[in-house]
Coordinates of N, CA and C in Angstrom, one line a residue:
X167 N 0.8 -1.2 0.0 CA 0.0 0.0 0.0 C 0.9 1.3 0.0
X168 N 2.3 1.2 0.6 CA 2.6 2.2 0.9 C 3.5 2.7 -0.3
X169 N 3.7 1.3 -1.4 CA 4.2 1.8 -2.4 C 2.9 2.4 -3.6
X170 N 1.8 2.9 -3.5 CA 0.8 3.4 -4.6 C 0.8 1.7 -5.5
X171 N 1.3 0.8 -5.0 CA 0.6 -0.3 -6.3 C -0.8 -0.8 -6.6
X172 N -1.0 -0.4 -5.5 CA -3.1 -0.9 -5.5 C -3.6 0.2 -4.6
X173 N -5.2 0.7 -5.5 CA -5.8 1.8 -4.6 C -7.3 0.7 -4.1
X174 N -7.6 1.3 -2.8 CA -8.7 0.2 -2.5 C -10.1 1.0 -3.7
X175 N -10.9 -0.1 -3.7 CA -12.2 0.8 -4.7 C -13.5 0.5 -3.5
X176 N -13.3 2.0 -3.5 CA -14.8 2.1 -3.0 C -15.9 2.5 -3.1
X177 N -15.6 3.2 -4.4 CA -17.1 3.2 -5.5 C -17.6 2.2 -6.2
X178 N -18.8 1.7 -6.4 CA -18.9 0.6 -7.2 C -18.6 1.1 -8.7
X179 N -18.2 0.1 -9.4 CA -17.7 -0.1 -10.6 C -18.6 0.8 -11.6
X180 N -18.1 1.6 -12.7 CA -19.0 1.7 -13.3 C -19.2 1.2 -14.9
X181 N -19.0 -0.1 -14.9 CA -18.5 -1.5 -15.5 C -18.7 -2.5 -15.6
X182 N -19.5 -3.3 -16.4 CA -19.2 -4.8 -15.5 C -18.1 -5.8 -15.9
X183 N -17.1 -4.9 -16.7 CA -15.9 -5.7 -17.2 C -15.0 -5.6 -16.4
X184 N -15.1 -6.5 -15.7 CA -13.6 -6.6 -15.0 C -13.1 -8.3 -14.2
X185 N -12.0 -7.9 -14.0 CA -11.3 -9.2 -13.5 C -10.6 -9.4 -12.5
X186 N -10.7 -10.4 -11.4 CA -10.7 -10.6 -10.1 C -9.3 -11.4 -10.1
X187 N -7.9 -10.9 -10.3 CA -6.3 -12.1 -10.6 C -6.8 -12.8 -8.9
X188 N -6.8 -14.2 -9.4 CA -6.2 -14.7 -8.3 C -4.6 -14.5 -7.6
X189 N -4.7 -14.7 -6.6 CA -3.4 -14.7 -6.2 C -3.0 -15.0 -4.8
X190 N -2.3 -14.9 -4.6 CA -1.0 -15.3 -3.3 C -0.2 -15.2 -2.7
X191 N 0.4 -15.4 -1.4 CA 1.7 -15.0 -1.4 C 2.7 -16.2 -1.0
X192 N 4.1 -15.5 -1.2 CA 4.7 -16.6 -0.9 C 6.1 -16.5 -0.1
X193 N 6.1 -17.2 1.1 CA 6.8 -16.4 2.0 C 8.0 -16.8 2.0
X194 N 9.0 -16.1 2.1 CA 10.8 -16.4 1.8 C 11.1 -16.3 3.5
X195 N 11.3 -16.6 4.4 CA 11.4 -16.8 5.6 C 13.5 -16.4 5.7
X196 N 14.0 -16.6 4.7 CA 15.4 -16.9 4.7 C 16.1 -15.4 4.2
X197 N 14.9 -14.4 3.3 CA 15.0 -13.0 2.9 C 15.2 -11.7 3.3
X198 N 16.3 -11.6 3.3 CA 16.5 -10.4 4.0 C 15.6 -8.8 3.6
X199 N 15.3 -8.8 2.5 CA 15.0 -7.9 1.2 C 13.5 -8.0 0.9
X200 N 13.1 -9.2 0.9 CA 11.9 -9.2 0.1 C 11.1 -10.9 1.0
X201 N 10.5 -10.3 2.0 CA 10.3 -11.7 2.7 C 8.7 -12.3 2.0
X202 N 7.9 -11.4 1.2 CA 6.7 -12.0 1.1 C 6.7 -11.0 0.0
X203 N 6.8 -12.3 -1.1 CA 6.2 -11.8 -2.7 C 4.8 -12.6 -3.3
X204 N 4.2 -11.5 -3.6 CA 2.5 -12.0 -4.2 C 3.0 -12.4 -5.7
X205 N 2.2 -13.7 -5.4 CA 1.7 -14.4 -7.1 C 0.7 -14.3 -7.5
X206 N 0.7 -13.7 -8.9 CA -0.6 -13.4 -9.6 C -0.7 -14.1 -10.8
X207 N -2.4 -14.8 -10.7 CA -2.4 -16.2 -12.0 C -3.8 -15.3 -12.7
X208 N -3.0 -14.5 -13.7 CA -3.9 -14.3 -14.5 C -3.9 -15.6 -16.0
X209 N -3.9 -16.3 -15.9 CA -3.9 -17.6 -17.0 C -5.6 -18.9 -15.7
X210 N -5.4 -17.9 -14.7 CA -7.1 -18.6 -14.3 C -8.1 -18.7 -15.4
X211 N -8.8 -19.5 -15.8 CA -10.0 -19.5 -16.7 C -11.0 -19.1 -15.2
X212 N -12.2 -18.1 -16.4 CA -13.2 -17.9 -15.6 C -14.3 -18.5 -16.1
X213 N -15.5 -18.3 -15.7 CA -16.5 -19.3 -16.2 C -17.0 -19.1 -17.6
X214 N -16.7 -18.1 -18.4 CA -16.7 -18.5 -19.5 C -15.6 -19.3 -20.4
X215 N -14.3 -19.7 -19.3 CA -13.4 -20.8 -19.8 C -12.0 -20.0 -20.6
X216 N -12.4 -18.5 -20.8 CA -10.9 -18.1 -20.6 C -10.3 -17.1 -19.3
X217 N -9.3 -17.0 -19.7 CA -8.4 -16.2 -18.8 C -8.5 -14.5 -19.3
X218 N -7.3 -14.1 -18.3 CA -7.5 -12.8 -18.6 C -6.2 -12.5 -20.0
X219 N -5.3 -13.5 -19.6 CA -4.1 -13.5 -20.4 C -4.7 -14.3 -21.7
X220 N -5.7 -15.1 -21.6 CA -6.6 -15.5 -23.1 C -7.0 -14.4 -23.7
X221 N -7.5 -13.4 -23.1 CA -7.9 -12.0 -24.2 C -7.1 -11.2 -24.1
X222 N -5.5 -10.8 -23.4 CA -5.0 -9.9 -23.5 C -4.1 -10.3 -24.6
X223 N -3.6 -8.7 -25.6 CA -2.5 -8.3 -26.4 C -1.3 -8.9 -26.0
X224 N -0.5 -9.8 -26.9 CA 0.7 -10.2 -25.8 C 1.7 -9.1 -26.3
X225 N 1.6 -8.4 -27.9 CA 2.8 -8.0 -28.2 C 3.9 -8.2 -29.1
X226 N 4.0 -7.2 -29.8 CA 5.7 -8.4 -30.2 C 6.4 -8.0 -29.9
X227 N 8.0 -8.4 -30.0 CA 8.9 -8.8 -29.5 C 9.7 -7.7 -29.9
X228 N 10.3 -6.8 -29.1 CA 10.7 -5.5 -28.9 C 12.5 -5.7 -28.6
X229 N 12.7 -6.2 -27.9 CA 14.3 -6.7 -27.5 C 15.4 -6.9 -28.9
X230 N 16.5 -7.0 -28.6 CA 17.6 -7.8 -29.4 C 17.0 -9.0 -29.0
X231 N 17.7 -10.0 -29.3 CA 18.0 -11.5 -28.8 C 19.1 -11.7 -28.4
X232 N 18.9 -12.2 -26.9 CA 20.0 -12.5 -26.1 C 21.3 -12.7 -26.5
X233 N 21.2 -13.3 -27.3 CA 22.4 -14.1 -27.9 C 23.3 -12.9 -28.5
X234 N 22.9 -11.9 -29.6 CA 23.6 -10.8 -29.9 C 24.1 -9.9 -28.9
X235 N 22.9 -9.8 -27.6 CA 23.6 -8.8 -26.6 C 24.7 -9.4 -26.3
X236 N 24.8 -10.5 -26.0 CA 25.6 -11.4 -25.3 C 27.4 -11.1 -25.9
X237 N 26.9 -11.5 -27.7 CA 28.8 -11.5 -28.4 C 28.9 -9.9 -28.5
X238 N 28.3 -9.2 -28.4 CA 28.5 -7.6 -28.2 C 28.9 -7.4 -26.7
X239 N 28.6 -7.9 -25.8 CA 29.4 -8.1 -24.7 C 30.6 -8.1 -24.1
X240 N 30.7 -9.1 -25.2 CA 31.8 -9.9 -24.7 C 33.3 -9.5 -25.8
X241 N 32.8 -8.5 -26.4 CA 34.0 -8.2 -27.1 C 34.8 -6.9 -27.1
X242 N 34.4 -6.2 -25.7 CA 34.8 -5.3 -24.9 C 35.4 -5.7 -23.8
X243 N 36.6 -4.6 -23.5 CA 37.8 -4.9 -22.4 C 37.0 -4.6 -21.1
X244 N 36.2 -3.5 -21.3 CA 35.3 -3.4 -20.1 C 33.7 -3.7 -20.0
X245 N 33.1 -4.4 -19.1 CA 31.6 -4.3 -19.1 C 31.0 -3.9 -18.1
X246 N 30.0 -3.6 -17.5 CA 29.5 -4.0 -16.6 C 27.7 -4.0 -17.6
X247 N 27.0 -4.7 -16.0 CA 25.7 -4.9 -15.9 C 24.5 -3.9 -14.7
X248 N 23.4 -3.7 -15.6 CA 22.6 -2.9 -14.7 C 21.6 -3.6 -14.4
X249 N 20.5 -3.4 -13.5 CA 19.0 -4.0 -13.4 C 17.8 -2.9 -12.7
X250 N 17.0 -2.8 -13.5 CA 16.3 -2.6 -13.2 C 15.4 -2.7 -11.8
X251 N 15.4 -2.1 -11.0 CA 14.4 -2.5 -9.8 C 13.4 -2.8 -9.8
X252 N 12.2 -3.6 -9.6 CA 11.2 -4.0 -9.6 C 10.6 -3.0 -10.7
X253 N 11.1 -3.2 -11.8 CA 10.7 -2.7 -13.5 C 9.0 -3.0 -13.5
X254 N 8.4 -3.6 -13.1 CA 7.1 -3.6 -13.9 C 6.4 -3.0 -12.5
X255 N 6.6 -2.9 -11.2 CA 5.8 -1.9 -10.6 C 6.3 -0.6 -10.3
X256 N 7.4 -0.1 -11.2 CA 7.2 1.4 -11.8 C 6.8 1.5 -12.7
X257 N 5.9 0.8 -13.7 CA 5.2 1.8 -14.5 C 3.7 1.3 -14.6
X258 N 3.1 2.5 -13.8 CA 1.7 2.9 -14.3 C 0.7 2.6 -15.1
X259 N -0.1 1.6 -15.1 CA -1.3 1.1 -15.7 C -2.4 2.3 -16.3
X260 N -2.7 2.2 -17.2 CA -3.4 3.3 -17.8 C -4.7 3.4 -17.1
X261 N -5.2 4.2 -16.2 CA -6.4 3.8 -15.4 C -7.9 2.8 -15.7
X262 N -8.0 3.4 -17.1 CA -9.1 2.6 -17.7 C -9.2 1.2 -17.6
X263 N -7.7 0.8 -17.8 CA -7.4 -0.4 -17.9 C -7.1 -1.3 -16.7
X264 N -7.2 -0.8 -15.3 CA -7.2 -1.3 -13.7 C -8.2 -2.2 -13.6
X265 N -9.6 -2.0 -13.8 CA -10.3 -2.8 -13.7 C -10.0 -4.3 -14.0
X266 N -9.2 -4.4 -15.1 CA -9.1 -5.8 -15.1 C -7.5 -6.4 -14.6
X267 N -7.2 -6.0 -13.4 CA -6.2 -5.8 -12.5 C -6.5 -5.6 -10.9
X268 N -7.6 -6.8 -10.8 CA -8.4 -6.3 -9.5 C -8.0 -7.6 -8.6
X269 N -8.0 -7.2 -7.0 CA -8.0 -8.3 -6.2 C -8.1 -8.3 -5.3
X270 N -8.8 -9.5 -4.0 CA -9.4 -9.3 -3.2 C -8.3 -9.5 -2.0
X271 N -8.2 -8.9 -1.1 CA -7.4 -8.5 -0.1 C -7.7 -8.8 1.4
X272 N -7.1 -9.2 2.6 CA -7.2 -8.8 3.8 C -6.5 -8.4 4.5
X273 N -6.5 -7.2 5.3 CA -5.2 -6.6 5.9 C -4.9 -7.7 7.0
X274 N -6.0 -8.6 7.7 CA -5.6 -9.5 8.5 C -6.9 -10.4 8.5
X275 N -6.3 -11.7 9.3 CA -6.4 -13.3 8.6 C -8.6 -12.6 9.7
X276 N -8.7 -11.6 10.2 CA -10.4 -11.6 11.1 C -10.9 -10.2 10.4
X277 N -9.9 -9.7 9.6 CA -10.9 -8.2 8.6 C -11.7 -8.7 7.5
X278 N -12.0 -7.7 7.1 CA -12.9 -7.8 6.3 C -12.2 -8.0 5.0
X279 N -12.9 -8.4 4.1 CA -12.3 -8.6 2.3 C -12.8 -7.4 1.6
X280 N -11.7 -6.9 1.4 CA -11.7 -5.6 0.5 C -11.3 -6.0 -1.1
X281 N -11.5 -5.0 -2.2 CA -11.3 -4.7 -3.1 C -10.4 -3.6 -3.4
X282 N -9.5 -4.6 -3.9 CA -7.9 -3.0 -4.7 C -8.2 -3.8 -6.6
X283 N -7.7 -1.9 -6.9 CA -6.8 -2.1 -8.2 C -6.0 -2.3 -8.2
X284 N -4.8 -2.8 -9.3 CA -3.6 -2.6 -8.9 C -3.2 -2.2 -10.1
X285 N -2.4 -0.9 -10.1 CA -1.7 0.3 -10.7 C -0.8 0.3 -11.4
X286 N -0.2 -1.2 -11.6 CA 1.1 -1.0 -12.1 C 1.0 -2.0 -13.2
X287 N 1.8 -2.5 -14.0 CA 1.8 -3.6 -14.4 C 2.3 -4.6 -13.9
X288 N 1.6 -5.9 -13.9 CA 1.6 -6.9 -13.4 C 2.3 -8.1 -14.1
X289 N 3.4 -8.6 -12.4 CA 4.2 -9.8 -13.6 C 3.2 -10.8 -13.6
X290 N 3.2 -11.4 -14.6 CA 2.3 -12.8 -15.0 C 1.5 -12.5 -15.7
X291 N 0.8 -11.3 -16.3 CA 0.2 -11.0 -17.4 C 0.7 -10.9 -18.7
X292 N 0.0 -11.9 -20.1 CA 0.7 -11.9 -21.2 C 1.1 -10.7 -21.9
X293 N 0.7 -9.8 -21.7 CA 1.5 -8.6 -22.0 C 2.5 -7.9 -21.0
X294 N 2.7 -8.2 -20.0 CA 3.8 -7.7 -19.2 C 5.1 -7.3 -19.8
X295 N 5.6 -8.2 -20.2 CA 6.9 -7.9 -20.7 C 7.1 -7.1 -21.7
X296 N 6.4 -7.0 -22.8 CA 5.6 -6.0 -24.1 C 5.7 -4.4 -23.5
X297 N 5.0 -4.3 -22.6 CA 4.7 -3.3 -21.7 C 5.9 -2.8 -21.7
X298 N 6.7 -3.5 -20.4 CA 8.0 -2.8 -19.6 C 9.0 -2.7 -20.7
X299 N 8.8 -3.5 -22.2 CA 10.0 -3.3 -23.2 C 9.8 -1.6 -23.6
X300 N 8.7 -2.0 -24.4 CA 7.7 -0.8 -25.1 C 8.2 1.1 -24.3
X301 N 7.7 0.5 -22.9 CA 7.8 1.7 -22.1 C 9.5 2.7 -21.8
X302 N 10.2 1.3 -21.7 CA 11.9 2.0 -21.8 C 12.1 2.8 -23.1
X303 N 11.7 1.4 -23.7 CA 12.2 2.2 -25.3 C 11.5 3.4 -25.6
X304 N 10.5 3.8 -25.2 CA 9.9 4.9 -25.5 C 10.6 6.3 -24.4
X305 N 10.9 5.8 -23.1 CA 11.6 6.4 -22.5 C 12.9 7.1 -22.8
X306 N 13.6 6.2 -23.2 CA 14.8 6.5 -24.0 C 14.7 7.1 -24.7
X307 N 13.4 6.8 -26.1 CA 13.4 8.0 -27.0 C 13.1 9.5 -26.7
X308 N 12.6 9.7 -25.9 CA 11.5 10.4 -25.3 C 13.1 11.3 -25.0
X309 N 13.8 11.0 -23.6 CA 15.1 11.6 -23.3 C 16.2 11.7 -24.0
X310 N 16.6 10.9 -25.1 CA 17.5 10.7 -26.5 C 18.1 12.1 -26.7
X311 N 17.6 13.0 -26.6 CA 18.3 14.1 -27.0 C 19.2 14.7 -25.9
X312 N 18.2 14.5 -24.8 CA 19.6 15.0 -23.2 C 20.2 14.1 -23.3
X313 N 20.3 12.5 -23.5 CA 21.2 11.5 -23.1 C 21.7 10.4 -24.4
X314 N 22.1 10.7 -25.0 CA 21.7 10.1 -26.4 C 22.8 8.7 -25.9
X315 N 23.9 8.8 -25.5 CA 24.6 7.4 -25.3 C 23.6 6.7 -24.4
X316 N 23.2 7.6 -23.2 CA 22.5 6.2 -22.5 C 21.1 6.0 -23.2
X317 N 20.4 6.3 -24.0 CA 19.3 6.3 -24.6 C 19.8 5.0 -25.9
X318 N 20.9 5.1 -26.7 CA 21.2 4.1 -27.5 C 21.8 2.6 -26.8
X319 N 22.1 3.1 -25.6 CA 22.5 1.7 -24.8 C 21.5 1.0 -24.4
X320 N 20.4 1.9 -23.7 CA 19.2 1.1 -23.3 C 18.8 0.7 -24.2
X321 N 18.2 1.1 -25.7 CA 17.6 0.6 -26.4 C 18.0 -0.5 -27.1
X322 N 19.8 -1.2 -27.1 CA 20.5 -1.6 -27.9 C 20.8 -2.8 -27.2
X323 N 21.3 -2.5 -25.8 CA 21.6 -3.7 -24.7 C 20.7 -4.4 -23.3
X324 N 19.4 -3.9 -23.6 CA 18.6 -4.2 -22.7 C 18.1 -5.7 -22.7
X325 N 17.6 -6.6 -21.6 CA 17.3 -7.8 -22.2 C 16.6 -7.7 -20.6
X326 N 14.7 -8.0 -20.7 CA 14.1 -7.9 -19.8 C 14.6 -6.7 -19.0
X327 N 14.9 -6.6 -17.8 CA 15.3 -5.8 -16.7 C 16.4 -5.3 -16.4
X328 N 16.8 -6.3 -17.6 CA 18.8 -6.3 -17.1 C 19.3 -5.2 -18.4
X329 N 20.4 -4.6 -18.7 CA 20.8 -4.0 -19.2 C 22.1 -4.7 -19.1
X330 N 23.0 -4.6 -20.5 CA 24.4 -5.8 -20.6 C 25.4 -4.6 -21.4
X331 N 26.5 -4.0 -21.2 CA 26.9 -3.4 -22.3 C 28.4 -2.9 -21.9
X332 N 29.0 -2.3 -22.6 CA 30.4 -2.6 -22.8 C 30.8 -1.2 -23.1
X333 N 32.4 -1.2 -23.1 CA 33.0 -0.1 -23.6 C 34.5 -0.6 -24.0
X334 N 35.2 -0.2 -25.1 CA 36.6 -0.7 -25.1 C 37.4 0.3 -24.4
X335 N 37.1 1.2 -23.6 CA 37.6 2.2 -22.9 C 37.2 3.0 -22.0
X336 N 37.5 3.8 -21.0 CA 37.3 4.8 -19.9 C 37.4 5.7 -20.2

């Protein structure tokens, strides 16, 4: 809550399109960082027998292929590697589109069951990764003119979350 990912709804809908992700949590007891991560199964069939990831856009395929980032890599004296921080809950769900990003919640195991959106994009949805490619690369373009090297690096050496890239010098 305290990160804006889900807002509770307390107006009723004014919609009847929407979708309820099942989901979960799953507790890392051993985690210093991250003790309790939620799983979300939008690939549930509902009763009319699909999913939510049945009707969503998956996208095409926006990245290099691993494999090029990889011998571009590796043919520089210097590299390093970046990662993105939890990449798909900074970026913003288009509001319209929350509704079918919905889930039922309890702040404890004797409250009540509430309803949230959730704001961000979500991992496990067939378009997730489409999303978070889409959104860099448009970011980059967007900034390209203040940052044109790191704008051609992201767009050039990115792979999911991770960023791979090289220099033959300092």
């Amino acid at each position: 809550m305290d990160l804006k990912h889900m807002q509770l709804v307390v107006e009723p809908l004014e919609t009847n399109i929407f979708y309820l992700l099942p989901n979960h949590g799953v507790f890392h007891s051993d985690s210093k960082t991250t003790t309790l991560n939620m799983v979300f199964n939008a690939s549930s069939k509902t009763t009319s027998g699909l999913s939510l990831n049945d009707i969503l856009y998956k996208g095409e395929i926006l990245q290099q292929d691993l494999f090029s980032i990889l011998l571009r890599f590796r043919q520089h004296t210097f590299v390093f590697t970046t990662d993105i921080s939890k990449m798909f809950r900074q970026i913003l769900m288009n509001p319209d589109h929350r509704d079918l990003q919905m889930i039922l919640w309890k702040d404890s195991a004797d409250g009540p069951v509430k309803t949230y959106k959730l704001n961000t994009v979500t991992y496990g949805t067939t378009c997730a990764p489409y999303l978070a490619t889409r959104t860099i690369q448009q970011l980059a373009r967007d900034e390209g003119e203040n940052y044109p090297l790191t704008a051609s690096v992201t767009i050039r050496d990115i792979y999911m979350d991770d960023i791979l890239t090289r220099s033959s010098d300092f």
